[in-house]
mmCIF file of C-alpha atoms in Angstrom:
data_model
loop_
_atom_site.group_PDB
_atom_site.id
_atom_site.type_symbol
_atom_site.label_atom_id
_atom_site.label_comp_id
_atom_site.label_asym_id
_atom_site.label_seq_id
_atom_site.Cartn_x
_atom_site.Cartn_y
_atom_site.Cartn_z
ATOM 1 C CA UNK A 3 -10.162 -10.226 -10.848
ATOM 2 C CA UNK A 4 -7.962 -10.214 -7.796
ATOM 3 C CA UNK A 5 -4.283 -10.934 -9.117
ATOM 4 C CA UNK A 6 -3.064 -10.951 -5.118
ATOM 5 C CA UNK A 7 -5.108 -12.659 -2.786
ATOM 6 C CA UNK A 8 -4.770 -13.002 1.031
ATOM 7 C CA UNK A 9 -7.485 -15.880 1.735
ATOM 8 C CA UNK A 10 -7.278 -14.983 5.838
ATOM 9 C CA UNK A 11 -9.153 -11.667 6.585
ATOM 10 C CA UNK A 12 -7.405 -12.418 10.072
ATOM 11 C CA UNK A 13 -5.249 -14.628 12.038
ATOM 12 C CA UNK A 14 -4.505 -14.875 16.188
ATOM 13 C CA UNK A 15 -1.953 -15.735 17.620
ATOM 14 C CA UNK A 16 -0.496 -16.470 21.090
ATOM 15 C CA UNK A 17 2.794 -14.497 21.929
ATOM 16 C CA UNK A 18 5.580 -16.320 21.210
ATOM 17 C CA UNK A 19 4.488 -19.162 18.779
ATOM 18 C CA UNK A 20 4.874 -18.376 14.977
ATOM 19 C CA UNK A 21 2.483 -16.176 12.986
ATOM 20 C CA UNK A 22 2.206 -17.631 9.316
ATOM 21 C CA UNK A 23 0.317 -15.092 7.308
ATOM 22 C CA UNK A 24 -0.502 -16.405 3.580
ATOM 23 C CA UNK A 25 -0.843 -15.002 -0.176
ATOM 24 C CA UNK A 26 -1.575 -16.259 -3.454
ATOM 25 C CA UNK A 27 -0.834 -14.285 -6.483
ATOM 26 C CA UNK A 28 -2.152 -15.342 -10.167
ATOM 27 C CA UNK A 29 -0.163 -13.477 -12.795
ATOM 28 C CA UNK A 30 3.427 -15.001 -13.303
ATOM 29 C CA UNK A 31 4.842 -11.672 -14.463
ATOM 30 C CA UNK A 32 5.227 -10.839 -10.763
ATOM 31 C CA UNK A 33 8.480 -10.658 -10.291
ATOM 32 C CA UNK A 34 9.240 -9.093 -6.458
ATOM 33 C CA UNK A 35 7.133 -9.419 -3.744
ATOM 34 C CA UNK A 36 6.670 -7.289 -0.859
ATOM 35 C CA UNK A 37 5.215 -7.036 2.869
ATOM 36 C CA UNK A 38 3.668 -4.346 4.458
ATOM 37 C CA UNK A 39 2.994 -3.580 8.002
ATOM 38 C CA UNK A 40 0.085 -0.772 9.022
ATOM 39 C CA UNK A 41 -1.353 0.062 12.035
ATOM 40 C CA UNK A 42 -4.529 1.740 12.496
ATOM 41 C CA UNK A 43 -4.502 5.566 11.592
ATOM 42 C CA UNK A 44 -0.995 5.319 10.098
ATOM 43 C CA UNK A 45 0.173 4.542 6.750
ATOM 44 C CA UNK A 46 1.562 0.908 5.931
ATOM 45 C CA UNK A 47 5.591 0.437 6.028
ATOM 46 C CA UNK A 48 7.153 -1.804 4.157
ATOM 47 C CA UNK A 49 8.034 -4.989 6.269
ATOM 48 C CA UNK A 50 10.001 -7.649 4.157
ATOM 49 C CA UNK A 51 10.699 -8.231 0.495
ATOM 50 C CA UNK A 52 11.725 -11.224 -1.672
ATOM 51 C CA UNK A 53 13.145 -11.298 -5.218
ATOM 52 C CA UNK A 54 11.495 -14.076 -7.707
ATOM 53 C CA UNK A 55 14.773 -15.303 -7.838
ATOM 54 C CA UNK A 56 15.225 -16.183 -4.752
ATOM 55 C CA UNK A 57 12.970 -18.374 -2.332
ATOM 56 C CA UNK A 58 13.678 -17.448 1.216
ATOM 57 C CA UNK A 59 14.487 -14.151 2.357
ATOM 58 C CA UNK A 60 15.212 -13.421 6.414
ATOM 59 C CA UNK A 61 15.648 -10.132 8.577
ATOM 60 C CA UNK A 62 15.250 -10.831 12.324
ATOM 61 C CA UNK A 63 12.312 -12.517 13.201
ATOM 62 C CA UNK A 64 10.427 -12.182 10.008
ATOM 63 C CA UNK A 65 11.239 -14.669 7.296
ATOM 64 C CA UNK A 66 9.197 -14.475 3.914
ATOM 65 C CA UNK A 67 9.657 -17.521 1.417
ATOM 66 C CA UNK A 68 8.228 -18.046 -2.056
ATOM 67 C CA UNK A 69 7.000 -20.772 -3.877
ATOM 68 C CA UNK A 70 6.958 -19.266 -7.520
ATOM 69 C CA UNK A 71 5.826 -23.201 -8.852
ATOM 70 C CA UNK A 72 2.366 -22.846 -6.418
ATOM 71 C CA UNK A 73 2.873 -18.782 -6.403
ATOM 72 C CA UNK A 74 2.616 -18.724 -3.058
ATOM 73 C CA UNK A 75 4.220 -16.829 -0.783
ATOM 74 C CA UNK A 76 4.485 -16.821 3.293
ATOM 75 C CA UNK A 77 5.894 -14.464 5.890
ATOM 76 C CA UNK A 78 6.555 -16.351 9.096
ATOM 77 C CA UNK A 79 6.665 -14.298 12.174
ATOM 78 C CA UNK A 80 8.750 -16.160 15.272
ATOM 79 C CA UNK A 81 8.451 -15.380 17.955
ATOM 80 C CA UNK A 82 5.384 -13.432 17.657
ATOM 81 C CA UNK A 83 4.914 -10.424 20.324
ATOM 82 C CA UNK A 84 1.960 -8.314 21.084
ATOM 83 C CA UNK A 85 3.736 -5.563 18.791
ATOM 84 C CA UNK A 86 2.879 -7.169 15.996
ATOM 85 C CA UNK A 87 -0.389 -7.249 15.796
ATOM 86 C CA UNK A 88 -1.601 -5.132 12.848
ATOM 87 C CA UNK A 89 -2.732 -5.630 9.083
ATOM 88 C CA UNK A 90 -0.096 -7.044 6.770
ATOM 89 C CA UNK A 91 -0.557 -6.546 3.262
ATOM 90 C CA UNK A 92 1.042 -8.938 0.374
ATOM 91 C CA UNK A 93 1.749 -6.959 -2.384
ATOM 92 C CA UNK A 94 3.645 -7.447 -5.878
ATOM 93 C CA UNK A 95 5.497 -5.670 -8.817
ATOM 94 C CA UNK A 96 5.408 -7.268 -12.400
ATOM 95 C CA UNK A 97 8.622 -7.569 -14.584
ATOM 96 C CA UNK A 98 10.189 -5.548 -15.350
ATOM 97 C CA UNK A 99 9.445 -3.069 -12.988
ATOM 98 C CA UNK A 100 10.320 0.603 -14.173
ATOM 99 C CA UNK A 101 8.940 1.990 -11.254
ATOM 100 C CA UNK A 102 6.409 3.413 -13.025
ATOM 101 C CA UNK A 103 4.138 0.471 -12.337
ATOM 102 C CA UNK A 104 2.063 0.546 -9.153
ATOM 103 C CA UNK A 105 2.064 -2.901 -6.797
ATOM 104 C CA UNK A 106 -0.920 -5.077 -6.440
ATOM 105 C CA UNK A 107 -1.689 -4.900 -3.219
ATOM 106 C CA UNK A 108 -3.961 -8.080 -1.523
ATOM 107 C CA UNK A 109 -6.596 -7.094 0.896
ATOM 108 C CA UNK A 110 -4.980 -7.453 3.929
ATOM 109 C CA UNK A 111 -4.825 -9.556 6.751
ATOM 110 C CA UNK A 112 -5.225 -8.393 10.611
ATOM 111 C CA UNK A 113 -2.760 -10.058 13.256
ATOM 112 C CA UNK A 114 -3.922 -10.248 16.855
ATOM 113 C CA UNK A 115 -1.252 -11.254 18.952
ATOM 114 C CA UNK A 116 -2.729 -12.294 22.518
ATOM 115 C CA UNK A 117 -0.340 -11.790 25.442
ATOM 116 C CA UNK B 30 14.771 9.005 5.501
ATOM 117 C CA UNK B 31 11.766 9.098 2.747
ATOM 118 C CA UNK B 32 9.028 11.402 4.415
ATOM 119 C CA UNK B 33 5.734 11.755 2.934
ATOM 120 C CA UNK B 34 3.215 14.314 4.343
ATOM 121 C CA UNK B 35 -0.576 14.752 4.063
ATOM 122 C CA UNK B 36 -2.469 17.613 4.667
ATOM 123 C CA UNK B 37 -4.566 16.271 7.155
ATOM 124 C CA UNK B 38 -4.660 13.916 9.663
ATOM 125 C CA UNK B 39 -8.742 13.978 9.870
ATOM 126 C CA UNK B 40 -11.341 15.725 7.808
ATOM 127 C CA UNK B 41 -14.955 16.069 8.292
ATOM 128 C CA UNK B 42 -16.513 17.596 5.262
ATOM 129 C CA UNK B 43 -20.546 18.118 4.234
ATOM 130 C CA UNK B 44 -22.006 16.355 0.992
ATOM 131 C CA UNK B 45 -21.304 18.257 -2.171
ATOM 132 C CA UNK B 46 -18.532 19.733 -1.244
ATOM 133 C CA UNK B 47 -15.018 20.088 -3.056
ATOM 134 C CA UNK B 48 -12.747 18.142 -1.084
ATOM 135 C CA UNK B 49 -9.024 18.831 -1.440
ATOM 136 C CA UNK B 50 -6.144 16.219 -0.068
ATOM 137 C CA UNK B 51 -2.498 17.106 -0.729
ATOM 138 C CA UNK B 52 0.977 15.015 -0.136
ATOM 139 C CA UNK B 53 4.460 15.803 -0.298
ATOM 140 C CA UNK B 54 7.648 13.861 -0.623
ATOM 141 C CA UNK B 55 10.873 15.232 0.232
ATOM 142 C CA UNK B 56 13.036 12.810 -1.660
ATOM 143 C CA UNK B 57 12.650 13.693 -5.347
ATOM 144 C CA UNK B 58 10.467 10.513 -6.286
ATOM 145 C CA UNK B 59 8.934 10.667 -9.515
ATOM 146 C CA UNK B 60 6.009 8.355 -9.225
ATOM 147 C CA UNK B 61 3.472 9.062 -6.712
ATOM 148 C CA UNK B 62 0.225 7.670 -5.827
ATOM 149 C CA UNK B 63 -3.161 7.593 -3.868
ATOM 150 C CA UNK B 64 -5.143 5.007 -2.750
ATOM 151 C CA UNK B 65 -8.307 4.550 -0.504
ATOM 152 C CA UNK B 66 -8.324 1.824 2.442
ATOM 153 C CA UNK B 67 -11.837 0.161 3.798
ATOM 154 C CA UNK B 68 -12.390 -2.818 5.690
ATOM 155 C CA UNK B 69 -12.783 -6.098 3.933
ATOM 156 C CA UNK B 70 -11.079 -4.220 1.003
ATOM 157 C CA UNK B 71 -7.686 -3.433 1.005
ATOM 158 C CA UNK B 72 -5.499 -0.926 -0.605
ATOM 159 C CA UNK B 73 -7.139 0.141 -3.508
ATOM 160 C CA UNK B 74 -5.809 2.860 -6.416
ATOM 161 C CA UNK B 75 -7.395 5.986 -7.201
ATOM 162 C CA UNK B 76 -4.635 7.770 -9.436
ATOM 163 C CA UNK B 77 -1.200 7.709 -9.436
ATOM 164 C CA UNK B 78 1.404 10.001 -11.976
ATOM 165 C CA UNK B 79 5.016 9.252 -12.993
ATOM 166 C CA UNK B 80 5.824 12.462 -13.797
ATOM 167 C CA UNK B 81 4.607 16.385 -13.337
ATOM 168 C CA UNK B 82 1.465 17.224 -14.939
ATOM 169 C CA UNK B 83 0.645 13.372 -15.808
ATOM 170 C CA UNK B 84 -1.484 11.192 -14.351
ATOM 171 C CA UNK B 85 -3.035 7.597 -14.873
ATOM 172 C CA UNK B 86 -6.013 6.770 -13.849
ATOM 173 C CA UNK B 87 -6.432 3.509 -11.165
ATOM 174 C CA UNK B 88 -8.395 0.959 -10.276
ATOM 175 C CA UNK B 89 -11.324 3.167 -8.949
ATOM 176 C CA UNK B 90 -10.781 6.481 -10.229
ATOM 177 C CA UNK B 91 -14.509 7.975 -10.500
ATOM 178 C CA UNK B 92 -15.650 10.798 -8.730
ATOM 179 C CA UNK B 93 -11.868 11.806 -7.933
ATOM 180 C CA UNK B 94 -9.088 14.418 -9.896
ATOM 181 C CA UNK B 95 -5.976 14.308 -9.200
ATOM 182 C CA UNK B 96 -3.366 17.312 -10.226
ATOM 183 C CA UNK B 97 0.265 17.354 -9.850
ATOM 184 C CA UNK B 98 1.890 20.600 -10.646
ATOM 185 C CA UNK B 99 5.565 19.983 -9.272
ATOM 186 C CA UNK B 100 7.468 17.059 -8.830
ATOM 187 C CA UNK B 101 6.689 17.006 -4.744
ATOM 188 C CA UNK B 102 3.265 17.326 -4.683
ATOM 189 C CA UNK B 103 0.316 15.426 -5.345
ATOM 190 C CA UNK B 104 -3.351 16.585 -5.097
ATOM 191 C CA UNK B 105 -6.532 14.255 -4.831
ATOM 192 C CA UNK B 106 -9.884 16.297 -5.570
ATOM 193 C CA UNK B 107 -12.959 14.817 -4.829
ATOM 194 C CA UNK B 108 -15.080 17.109 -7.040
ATOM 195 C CA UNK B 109 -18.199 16.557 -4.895
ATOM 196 C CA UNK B 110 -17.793 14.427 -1.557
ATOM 197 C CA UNK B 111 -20.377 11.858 -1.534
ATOM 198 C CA UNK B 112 -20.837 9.870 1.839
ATOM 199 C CA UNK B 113 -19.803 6.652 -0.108
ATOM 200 C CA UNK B 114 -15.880 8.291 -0.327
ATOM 201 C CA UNK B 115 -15.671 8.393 3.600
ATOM 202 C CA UNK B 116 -12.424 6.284 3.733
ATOM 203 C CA UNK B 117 -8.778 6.399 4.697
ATOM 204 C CA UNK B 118 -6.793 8.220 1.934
ATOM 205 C CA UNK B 119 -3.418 7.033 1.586
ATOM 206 C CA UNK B 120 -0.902 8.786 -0.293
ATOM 207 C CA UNK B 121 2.707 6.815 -1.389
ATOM 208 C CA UNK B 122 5.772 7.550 -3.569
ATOM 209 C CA UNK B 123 8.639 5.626 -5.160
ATOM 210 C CA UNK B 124 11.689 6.522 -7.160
ATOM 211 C CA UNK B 125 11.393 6.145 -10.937
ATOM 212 C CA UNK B 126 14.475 4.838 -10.947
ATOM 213 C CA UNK B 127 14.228 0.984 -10.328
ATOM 214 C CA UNK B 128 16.609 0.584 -7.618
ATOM 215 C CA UNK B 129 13.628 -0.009 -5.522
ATOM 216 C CA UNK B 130 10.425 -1.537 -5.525
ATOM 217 C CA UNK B 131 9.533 -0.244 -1.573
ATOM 218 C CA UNK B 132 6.661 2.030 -2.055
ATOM 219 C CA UNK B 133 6.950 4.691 0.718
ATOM 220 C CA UNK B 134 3.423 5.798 2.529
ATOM 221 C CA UNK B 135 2.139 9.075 3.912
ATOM 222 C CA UNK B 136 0.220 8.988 7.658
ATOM 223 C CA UNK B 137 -3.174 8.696 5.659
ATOM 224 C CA UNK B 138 -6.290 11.269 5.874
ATOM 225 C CA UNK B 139 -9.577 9.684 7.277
ATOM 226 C CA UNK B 140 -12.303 11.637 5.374
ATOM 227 C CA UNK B 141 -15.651 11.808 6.734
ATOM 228 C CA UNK B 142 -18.218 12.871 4.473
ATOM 229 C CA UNK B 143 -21.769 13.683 6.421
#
């Protein structure tokens, strides 16, 4: 049973407008939530993350918000540029997180940015 | 700056044969782990250990060993590629010490097993 799910396998996007890539997670243990950015043949790195206790979190142009009631969360891309366009992957750590527990990752979801 | 390293960029590799990926982290991180990425299937755990000479097995751990010896380095052993393992092997670390929650990734291994 997926506990992170990203519903959109992929999203487009014209450059410049928002990207708004989604992800639904199931167990309420999750306590931090992360984004990660790969491109093909490389490994992912990490993006964006966002504390349960918090809703919004911002750095640049990314912004990531959570909705722990629906637990949903959302990264917003603005503006959007041809750079971006890669797989993001939701992932999340339950509480309390020693480390020693590995993330749920979602499946991922592939970002074409069209110039 | 976290650096994780894998063996091999690509591998091509017959059926049956034993199949040997290895990562290193130079920042002291006790918890490492593998996964394998396919399309439509995202990230998905193999092994991962929290300490030398343990391991715990992941979401998908058949047909795969995994050995860590010292605190750096993490092997994946496929004991006998099968053409259904051809994937992207991704290898990531994180400190023990919960001051972080950022798993840090290797360049990944595409395995190609003929």
């Amino acid at each position: 049973d997926q506990q992170v799910k990203q519903n959109s396998p992929s999203l487009s996007v014209q450059e410049g407008r928002i990207s708004i890539l989604n992800c639904d997670y199931t167990n309420s243990m999750f306590d931090y939530f992360l984004w990660y950015k790969k491109y093909p043949a490389e490994g992912p790195t990490f993006l964006i993350s966002i504390s349960s206790i918090k809703d919004k979190n911002e750095d640049g142009r990314f912004t990531v918000f959570l909705n722990k009631s629906a637990k949903h969360l959302s990264l917003h891309i603005v503006p959007s540029q041809p750079g971006d366009s890669a797989v993001y992957f939701c992932a999340a750590s339950p509480f309390p997180n020693s480390g020693n527990t590995p993330l749920v990752f979602g499946k991922g979801t592939r970002l074409s940015v069209i110039a | 700056d976290v650096k994780v390293t894998q063996s091999s960029r690509y591998l091509v590799k017959r059926t049956g044969e034993k199949v040997f990926l290895e990562c290193v982290q130079d920042m002291d991180h006790e918890n490492m782990f593998w996964y394998r990425q396919d399309p439509g299937l995202g990230l998905r755990l193999i092994y991962f250990s929290y300490d030398v000479k343990m391991k715990e097995k992941g979401d998908i751990p058949e047909g795969y060993s995994v050995s860590r010896e010292k605190k750096e380095r993490f092997s994946l052993i496929l004991e006998s590629a099968s053409t259904n393992q051809t994937s992207m092997y991704l290898c990531a670390s994180i400190t023990g010490a919960g001051t972080g929650y950022e798993q840090y990734f290797g360049p990944g291994t595409r395995l190609t097993v003929t």
